[in-house]
Short mmCIF file of C-alpha atoms in Angstrom, two decimals:
data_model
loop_
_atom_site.label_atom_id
_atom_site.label_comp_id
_atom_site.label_asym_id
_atom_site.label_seq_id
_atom_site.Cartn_x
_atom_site.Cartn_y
_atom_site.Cartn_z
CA UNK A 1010 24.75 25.83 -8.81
CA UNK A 1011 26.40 28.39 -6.39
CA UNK A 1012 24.54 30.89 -4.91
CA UNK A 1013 25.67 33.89 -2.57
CA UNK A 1014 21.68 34.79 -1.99
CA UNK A 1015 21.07 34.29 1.57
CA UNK A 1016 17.74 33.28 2.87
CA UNK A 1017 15.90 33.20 6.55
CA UNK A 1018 13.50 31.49 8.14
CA UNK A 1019 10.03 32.13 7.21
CA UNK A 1020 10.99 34.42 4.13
CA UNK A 1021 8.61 34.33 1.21
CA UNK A 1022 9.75 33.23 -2.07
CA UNK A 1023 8.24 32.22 -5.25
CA UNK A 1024 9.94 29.57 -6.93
CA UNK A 1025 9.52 27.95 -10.03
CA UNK A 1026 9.90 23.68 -10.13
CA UNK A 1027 12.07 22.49 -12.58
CA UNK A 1028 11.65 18.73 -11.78
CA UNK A 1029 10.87 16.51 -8.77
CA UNK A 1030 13.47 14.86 -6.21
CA UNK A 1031 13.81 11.22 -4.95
CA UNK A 1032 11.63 12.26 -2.58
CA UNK A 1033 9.02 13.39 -4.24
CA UNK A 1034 9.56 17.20 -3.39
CA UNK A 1035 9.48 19.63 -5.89
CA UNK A 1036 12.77 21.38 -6.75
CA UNK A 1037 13.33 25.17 -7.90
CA UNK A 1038 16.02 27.69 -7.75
CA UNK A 1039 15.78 31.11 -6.11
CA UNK A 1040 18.31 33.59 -7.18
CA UNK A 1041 19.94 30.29 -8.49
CA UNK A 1042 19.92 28.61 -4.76
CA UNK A 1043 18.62 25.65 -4.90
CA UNK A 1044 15.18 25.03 -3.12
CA UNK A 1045 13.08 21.93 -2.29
CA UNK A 1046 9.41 22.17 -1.88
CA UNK A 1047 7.38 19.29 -0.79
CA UNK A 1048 4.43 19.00 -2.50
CA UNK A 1049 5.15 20.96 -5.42
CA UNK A 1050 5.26 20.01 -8.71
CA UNK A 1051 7.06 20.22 -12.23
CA UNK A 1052 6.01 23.53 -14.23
CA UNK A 1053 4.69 24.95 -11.11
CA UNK A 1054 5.13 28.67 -10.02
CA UNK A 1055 4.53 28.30 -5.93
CA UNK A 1056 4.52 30.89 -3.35
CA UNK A 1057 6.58 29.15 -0.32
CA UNK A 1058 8.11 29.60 2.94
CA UNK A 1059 11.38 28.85 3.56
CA UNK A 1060 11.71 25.93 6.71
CA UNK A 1061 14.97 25.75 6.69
CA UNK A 1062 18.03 27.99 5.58
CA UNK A 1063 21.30 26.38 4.52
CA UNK A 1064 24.72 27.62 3.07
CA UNK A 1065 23.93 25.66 -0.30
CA UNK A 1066 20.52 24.95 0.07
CA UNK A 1067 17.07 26.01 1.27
CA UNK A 1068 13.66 23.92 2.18
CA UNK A 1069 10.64 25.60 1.89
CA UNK A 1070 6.83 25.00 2.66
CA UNK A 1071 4.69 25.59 -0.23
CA UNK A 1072 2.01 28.13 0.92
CA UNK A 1073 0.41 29.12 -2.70
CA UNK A 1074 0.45 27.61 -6.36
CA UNK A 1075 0.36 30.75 -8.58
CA UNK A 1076 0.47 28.92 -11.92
CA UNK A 1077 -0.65 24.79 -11.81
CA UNK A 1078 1.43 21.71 -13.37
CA UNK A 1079 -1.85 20.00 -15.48
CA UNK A 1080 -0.87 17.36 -13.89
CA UNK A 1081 -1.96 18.31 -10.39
CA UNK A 1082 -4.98 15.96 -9.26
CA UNK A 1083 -7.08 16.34 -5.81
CA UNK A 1084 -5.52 13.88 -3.57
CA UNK A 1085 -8.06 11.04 -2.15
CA UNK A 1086 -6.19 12.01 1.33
CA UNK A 1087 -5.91 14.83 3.49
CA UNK A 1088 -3.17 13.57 5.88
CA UNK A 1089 0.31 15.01 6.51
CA UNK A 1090 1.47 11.48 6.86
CA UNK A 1091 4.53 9.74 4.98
CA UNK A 1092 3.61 6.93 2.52
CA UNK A 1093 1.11 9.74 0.18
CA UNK A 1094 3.95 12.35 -1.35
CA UNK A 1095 2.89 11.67 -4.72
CA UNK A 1096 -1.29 11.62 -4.18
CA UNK A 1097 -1.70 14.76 -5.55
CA UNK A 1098 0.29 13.82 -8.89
CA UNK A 1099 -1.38 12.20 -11.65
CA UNK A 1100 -0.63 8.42 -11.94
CA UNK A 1101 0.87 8.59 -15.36
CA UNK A 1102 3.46 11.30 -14.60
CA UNK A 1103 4.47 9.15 -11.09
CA UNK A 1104 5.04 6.33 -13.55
CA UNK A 1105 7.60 8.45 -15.33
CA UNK A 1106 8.53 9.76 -12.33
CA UNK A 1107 9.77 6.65 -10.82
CA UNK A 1108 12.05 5.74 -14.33
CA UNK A 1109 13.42 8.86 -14.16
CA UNK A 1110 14.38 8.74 -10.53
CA UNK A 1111 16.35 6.09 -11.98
CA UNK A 1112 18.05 7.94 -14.51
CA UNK A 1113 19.22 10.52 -11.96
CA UNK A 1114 20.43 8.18 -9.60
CA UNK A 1115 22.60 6.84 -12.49
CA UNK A 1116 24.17 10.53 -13.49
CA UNK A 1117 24.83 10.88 -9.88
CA UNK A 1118 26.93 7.44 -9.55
CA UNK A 1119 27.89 6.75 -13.32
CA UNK A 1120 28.43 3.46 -13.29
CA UNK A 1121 30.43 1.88 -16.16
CA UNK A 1122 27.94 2.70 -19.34
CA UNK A 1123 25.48 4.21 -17.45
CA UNK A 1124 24.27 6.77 -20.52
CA UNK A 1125 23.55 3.26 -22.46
CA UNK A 1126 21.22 1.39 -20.07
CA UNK A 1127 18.06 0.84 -21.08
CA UNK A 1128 15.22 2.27 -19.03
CA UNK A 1129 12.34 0.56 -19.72
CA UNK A 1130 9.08 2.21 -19.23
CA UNK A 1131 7.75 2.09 -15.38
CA UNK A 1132 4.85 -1.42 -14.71
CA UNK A 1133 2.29 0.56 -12.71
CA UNK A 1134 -0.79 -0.68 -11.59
CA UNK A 1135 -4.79 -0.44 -12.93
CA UNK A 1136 -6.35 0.77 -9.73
CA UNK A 1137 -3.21 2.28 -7.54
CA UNK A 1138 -4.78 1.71 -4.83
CA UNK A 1139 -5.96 -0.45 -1.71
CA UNK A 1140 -2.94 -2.23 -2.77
CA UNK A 1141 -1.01 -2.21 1.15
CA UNK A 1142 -1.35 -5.64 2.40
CA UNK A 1143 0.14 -4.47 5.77
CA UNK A 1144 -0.18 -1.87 8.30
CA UNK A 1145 2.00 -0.70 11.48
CA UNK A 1146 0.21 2.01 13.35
CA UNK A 1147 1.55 3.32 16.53
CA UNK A 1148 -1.30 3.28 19.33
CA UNK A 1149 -1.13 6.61 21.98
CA UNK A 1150 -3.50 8.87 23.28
CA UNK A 1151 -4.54 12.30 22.19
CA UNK A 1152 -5.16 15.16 24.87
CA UNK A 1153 -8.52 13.97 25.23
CA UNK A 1154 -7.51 11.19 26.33
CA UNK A 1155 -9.07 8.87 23.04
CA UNK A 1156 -6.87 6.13 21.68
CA UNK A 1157 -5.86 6.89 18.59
CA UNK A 1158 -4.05 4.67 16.19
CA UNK A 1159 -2.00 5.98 12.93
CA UNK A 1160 1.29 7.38 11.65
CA UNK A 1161 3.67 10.03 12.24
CA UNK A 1162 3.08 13.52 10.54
CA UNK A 1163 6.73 14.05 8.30
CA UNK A 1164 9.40 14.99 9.95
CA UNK A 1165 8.20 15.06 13.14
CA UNK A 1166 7.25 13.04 16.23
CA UNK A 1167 3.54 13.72 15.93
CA UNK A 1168 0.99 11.34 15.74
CA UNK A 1169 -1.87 11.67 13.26
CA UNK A 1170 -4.93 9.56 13.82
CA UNK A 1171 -5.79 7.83 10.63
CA UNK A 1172 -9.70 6.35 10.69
CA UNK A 1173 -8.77 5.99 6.80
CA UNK A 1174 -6.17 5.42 4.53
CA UNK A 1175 -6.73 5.31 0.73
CA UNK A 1176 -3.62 2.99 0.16
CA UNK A 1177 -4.66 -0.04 2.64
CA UNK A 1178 -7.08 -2.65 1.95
CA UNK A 1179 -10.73 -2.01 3.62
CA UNK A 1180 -10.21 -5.17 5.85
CA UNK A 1181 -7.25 -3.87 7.76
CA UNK A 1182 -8.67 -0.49 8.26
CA UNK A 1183 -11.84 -2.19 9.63
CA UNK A 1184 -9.71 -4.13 12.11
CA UNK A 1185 -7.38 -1.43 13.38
CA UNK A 1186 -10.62 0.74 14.01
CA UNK A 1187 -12.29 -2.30 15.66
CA UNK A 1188 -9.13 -3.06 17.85
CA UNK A 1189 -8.89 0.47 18.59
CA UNK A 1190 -12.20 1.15 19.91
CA UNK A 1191 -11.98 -2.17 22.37
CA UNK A 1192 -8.88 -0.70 23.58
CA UNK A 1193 -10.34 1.99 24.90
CA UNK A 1194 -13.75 0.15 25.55
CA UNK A 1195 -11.52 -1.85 27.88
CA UNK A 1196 -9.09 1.05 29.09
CA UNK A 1197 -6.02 -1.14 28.22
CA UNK A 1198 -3.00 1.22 29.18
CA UNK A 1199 -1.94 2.34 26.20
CA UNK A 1200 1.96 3.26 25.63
CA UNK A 1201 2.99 6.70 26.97
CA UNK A 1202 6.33 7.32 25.26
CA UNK A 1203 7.18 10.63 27.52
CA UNK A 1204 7.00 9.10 30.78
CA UNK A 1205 7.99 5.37 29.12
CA UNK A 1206 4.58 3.89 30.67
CA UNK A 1207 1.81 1.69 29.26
CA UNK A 1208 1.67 -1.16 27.51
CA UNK A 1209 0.14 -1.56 23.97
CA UNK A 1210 2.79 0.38 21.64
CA UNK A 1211 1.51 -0.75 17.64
CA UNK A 1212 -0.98 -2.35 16.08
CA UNK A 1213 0.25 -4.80 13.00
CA UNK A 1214 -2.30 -5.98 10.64
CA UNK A 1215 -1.59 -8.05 7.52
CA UNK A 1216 -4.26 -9.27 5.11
CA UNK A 1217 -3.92 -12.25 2.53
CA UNK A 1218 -4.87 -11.28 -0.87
CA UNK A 1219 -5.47 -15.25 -2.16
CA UNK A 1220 -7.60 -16.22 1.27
CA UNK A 1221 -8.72 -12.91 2.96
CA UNK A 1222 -7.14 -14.09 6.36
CA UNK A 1223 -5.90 -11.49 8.41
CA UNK A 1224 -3.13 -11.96 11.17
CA UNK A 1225 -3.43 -9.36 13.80
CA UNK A 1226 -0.20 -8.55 16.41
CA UNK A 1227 -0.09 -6.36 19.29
CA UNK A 1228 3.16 -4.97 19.99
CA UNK A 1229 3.66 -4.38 23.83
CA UNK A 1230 6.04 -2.83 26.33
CA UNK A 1231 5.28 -5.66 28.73
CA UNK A 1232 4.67 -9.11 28.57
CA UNK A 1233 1.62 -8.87 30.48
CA UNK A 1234 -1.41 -7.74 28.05
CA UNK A 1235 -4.27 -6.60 30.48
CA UNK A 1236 -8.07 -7.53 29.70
CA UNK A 1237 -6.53 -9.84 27.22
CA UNK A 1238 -9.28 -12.30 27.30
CA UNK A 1239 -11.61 -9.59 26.99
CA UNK A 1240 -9.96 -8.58 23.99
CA UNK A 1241 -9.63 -11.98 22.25
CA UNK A 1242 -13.71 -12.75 22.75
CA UNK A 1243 -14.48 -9.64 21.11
CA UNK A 1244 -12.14 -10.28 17.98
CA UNK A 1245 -13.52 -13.26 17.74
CA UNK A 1246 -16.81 -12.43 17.30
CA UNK A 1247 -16.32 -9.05 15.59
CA UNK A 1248 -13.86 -9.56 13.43
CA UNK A 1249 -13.85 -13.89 12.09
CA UNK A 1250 -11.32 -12.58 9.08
CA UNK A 1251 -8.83 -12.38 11.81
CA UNK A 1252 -7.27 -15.63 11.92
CA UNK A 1253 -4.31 -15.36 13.69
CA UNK A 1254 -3.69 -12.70 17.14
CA UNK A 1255 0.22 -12.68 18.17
CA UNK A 1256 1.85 -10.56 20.84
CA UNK A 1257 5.40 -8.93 20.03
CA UNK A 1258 7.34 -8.15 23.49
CA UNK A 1259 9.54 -4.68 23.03
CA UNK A 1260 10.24 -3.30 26.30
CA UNK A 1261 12.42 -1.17 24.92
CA UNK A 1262 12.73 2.96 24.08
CA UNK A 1263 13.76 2.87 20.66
CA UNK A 1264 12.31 3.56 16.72
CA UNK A 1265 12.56 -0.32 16.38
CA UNK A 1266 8.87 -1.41 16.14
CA UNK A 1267 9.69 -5.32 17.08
CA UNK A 1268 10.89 -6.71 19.55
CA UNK A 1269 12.34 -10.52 20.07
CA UNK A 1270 9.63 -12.58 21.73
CA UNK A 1271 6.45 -13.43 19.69
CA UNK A 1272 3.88 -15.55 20.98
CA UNK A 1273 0.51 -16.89 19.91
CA UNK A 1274 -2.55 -15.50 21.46
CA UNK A 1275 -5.61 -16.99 19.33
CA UNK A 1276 -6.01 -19.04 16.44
CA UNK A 1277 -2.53 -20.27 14.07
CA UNK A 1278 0.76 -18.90 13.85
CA UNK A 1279 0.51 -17.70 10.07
CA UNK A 1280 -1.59 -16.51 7.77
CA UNK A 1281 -1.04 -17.83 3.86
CA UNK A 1282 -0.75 -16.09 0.75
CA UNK A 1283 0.02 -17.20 -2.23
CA UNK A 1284 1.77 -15.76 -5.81
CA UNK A 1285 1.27 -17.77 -9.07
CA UNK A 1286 0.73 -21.81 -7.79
CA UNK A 1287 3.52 -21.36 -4.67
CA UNK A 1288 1.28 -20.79 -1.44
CA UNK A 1289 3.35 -19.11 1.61
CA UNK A 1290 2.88 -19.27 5.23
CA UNK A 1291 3.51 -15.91 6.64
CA UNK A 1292 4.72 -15.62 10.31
CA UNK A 1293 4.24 -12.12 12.16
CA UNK A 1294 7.97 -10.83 11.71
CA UNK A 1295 8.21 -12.61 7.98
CA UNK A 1296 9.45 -10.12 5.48
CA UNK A 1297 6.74 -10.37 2.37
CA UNK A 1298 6.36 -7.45 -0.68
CA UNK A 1299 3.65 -5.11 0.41
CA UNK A 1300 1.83 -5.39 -2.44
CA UNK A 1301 0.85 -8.95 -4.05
CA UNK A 1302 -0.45 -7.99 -6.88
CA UNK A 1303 2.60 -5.98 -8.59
CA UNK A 1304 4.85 -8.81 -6.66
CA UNK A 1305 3.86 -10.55 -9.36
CA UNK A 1306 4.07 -8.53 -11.78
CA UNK A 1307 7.86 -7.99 -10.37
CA UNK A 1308 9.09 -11.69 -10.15
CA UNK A 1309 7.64 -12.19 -13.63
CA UNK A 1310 10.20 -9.71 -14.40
CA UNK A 1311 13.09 -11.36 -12.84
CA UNK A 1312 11.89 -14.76 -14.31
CA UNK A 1313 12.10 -12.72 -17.71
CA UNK A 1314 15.18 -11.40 -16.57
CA UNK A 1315 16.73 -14.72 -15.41
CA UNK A 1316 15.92 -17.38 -18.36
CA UNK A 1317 16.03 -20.32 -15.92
CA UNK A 1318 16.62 -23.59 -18.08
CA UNK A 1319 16.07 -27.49 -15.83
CA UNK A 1320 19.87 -27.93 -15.05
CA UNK A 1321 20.71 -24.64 -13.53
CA UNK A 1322 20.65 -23.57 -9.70
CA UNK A 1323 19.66 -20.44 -8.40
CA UNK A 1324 20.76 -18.70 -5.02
CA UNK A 1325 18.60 -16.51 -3.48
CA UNK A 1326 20.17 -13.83 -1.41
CA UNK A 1327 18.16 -12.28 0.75
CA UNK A 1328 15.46 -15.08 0.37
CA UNK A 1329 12.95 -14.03 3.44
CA UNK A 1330 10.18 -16.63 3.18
CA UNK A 1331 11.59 -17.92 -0.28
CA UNK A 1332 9.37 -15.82 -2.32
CA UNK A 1333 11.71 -15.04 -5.18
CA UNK A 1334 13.28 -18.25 -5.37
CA UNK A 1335 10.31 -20.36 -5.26
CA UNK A 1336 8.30 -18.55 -7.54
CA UNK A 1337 10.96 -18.01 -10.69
CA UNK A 1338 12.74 -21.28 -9.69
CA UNK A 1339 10.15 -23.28 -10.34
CA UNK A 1340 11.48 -25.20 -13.40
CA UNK A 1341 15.40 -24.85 -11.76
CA UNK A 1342 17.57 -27.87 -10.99
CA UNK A 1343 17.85 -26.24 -7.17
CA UNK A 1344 17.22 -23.28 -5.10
CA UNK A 1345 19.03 -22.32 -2.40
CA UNK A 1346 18.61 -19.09 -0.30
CA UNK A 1347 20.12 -17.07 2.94
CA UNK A 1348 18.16 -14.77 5.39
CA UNK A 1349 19.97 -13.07 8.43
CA UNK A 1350 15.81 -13.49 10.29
CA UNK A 1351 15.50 -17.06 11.77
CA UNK A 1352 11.72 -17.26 11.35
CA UNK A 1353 11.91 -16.05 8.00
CA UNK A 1354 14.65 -19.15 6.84
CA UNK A 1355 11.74 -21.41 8.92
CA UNK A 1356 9.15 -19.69 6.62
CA UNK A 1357 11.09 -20.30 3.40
CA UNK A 1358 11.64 -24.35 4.24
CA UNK A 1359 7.83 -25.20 4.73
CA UNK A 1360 7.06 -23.04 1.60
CA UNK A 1361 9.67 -25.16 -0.18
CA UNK A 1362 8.82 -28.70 1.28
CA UNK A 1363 4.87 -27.49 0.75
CA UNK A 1364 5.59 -26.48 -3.21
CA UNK A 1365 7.24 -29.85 -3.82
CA UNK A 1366 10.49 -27.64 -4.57
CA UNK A 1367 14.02 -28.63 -4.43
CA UNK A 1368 15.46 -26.48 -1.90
CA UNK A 1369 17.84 -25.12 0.54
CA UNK A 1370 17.48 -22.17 3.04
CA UNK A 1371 19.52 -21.67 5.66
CA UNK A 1372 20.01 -18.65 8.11
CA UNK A 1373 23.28 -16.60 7.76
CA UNK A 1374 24.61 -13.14 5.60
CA UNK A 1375 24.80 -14.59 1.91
CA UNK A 1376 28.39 -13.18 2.12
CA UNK A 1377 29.39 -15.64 4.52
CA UNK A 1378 27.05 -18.22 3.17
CA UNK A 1379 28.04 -18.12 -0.28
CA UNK A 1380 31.86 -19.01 -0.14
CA UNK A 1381 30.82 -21.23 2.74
CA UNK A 1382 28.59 -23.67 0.22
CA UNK A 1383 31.54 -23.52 -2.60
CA UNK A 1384 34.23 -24.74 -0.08
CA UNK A 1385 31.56 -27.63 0.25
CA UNK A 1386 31.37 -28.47 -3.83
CA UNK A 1387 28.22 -26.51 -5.03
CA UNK A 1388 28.08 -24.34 -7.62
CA UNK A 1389 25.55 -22.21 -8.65
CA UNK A 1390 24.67 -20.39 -12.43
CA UNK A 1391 22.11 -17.79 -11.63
CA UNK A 1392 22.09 -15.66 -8.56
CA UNK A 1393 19.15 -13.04 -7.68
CA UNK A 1394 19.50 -10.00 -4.95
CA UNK A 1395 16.93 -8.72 -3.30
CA UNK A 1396 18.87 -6.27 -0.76
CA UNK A 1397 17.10 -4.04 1.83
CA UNK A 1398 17.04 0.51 1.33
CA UNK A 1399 20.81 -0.01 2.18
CA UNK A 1400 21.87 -2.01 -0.72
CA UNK A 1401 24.36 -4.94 -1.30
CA UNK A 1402 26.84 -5.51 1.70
CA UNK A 1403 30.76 -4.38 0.34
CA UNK A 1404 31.60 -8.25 1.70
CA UNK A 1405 29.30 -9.73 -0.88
CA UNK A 1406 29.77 -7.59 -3.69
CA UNK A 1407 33.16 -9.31 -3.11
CA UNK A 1408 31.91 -12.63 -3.14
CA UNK A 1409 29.67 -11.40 -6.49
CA UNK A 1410 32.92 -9.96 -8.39
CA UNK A 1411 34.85 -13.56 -6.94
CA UNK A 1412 32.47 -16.15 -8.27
CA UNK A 1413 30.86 -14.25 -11.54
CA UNK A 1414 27.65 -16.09 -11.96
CA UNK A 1415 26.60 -16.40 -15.34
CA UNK A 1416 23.17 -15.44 -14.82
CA UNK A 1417 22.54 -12.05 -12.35
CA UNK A 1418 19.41 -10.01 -11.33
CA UNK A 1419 19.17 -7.45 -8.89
CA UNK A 1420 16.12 -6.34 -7.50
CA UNK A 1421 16.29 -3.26 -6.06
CA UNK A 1422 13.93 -0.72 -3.92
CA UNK A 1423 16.07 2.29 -3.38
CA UNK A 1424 17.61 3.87 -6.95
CA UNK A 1425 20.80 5.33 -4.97
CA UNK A 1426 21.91 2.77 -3.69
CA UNK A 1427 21.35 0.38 -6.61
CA UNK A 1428 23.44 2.66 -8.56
CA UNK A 1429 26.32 2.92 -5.88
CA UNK A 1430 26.30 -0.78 -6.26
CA UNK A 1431 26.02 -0.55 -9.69
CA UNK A 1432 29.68 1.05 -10.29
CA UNK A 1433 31.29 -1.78 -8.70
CA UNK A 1434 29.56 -4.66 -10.20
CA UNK A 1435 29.87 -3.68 -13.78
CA UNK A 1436 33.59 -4.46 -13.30
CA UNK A 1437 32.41 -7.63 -14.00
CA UNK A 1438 29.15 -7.27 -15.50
CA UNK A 1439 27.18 -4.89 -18.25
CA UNK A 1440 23.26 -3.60 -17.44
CA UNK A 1441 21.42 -4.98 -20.47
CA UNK A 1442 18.26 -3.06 -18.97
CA UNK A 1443 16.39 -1.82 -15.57
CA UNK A 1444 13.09 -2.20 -15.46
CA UNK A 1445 11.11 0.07 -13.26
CA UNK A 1446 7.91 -1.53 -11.24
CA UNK A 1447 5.66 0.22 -9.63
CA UNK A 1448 5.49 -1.38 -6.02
CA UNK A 1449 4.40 1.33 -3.99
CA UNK A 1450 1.91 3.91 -5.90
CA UNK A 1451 1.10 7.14 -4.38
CA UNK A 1452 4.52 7.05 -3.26
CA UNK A 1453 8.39 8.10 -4.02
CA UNK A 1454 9.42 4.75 -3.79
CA UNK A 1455 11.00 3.46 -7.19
CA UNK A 1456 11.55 -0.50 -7.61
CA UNK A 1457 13.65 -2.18 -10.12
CA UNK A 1458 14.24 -5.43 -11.85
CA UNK A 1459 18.46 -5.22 -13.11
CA UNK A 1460 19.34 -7.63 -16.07
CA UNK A 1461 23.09 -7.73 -15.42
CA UNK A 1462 24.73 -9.88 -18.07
CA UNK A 1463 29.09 -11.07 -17.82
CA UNK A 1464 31.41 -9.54 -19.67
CA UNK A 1465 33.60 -12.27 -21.77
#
């Protein structure tokens, strides 16, 4: 919609929300310019100030709600942090939110048929939350000098000290507090990032949902971790969940949480979760869904999806520990699976040889991989994708198009670029139905299961 309105920083506008982005934010027209409103809802009539002032667009910060969506609910949080844009919407309407993120990513792209597809309603979850099986909280130090462990307020460089956080399970809070307070019990340096000094940078804590084990890294600037042995007693005895206490090495400036080097302080390397009958061992850097119990509900999908029968074999690109593969492969002829992360592929063979499983997992881009194992003989019936935000590589969309599996599912976690993919795959293929899970509640993060099915 053009507009020739023209708007300034800090102006007061009240706007009226006609639906909600794929971010969550609330979106209204002033004077027909279009203006998005964090934390705004559908229905709504908000007072806001505008943030930022654009030719086509404005952003605005909502000050006052002069007429309320009924589907406004108090949030359980109070934090400006990323990972809660949806807490103060009702969990039926995010569940309807997150299938019809879909459907706008689809008029955006309009893949082959798009108007067609079936959207199937949105899997949520009973109790949305406590579901996070993971954390990564940056570590600093506030003007007071207290260590302070949490996330960054949106937007912005800020760190906001989170004691709680309604999404993660009770364990990991209770250990990042714990660690936290020994930190500064013990006056380890803590990681300035001004002056590039200090040494603990993030704390990583992941829980196991089958065993209650909890692996607990510290992710440094240096190799050297001072009062480490100090450190280590006290986890011991304060914390016995905590199986497993690695140290990731980044001396590096950058947004990249990891580093290269891991190493084992205390206790085992992994921690081991399990999904259905597979168990998996889970190294520090091993990719694993954040939340086991709609993982689940997820790969049942793509089992659904897939229709394995005994004499078919299944590649699994994008495998990380062999999750997918293992789990709706179970009655398959073979598996085989690609990961570009070394410890992952290492991950994915011990699951495999500890399942009983026939398969293969080897380290390498599945568009490389995937030609490479058909020069050799094999051939495969059903493939799964499971890509990271970005989406399929161009190079294997290629190799897709090429070699036409019979059977397809894509898995995706970001609706744009699933449908940008979607408009060159149905070349070859027509969407018999996406399926929306709910992965992430309290978020704007929409997951879905793609039954793609060859055209004669």
């Amino acid at each position: 919609m053009a507009s020739g309105v023209r708007l300034k920083k800090d102006q007061k506008i009240v706007v009226t929300i006609k639906r909600l982005g794929i971010n969550g934010e609330g979106i209204g027209y002033y004077k027909r310019k279009i203006v998005f409103i964090p934390k705004a809802l559908p229905g709504e009539v908000v007072l806001a100030s505008v943030t930022e002032a654009k030719e086509k667009y404005a952003k605005a910060r909502l000050l006052k709600i002069k007429q309320k969506s009924p589907d406004r609910v108090q949030p359980v949080d109070k934090y400006d942090v990323g990972g809660i844009e949806l807490e103060h919407l009702a969990y039926p309407s995010q569940l309807e939110f997150k299938r019809d993120v879909i459907a706008q990513a689809l008029a955006k792209y309009r893949p082959a048929g798009y108007k067609e597809y079936e959207l199937r309603p949105t899997l949520g979850m009973a109790d949305p939350y406590h579901y996070r099986n993971k954390a990564q909280f940056q570590v600093r130090k506030n003007k007071a000098g207290q260590v302070i462990a949490g996330l960054y307020k949106e937007n912005s460089h800020i760190l906001v000290d989170l004691p709680t956080f309604a999404t993660q399970r009770e364990l990991t809070m209770k250990v990042i507090n714990t660690v936290r307070k020994l930190l500064e019990k013990w006056q380890v340096p803590i990681y300035d990032e001004r002056k590039d000094q200090g040494t603990v940078k993030t704390l990583v804590v992941r829980e196991s949902f089958a065993t209650g084990e909890a692996q607990l890294v510290f992710i440094t600037r240096t190799a050297q971790l001072p009062r480490k042995n100090e450190l280590l007693a006290e986890i011991k005895q304060l914390l016995p969940e905590v199986v497993s206490v690695m140290q990731n090495i980044n001396p590096q400036k950058t947004s990249l949480i990891w580093g290269e080097e891991t190493q084992l302080l205390m206790g085992k390397e992994s921690i081991t979760e399990r999904l259905g009958d597979v168990s998996f061992e889970l190294s520090a850097r091993a990719f694993f869904q954040m939340n086991p119990l709609q993982t689940k509900v997820l790969y049942d999908e793509v089992k659904e999806a897939l229709e394995l029968s005994p004499n078919e074999t299944l590649v699994d690109a994008y495998c990380g520990v062999g999750t997918i593969g293992l789990y709706v492969g179970k009655d398959a002829k073979e598996v085989r699976g690609m990961d570009i992360v070394p410890e992952a592929v290492a991950d994915a063979q011990l699951n495999a040889k500890k399942a009983g499983r026939q398969a293969v997992y080897t380290t390498g881009k599945a568009e490389n991989v995937i030609p490479k194992w058909i020069k050799e003989g094999f051939s495969f019936d059903a493939l799964v994708v499971d890509p990271p935000r970005t989406g399929l590589d161009d190079a294997l969309i290629k190799a897709i198009l090429k070699y036409r599996p019979a059977k397809f599912v894509y898995v995706s976690c970001n609706p744009s670029t699933l449908a940008r993919d979607l408009v060159a795959l149905t070349q070859a293929y027509r969407v018999e139905y996406i399926r929306s899970v709910d992965m992430f509640p309290q978020t704007a993060r929409a997951e879905a299961v793609v039954k793609l099915v060859k055209r004669a």
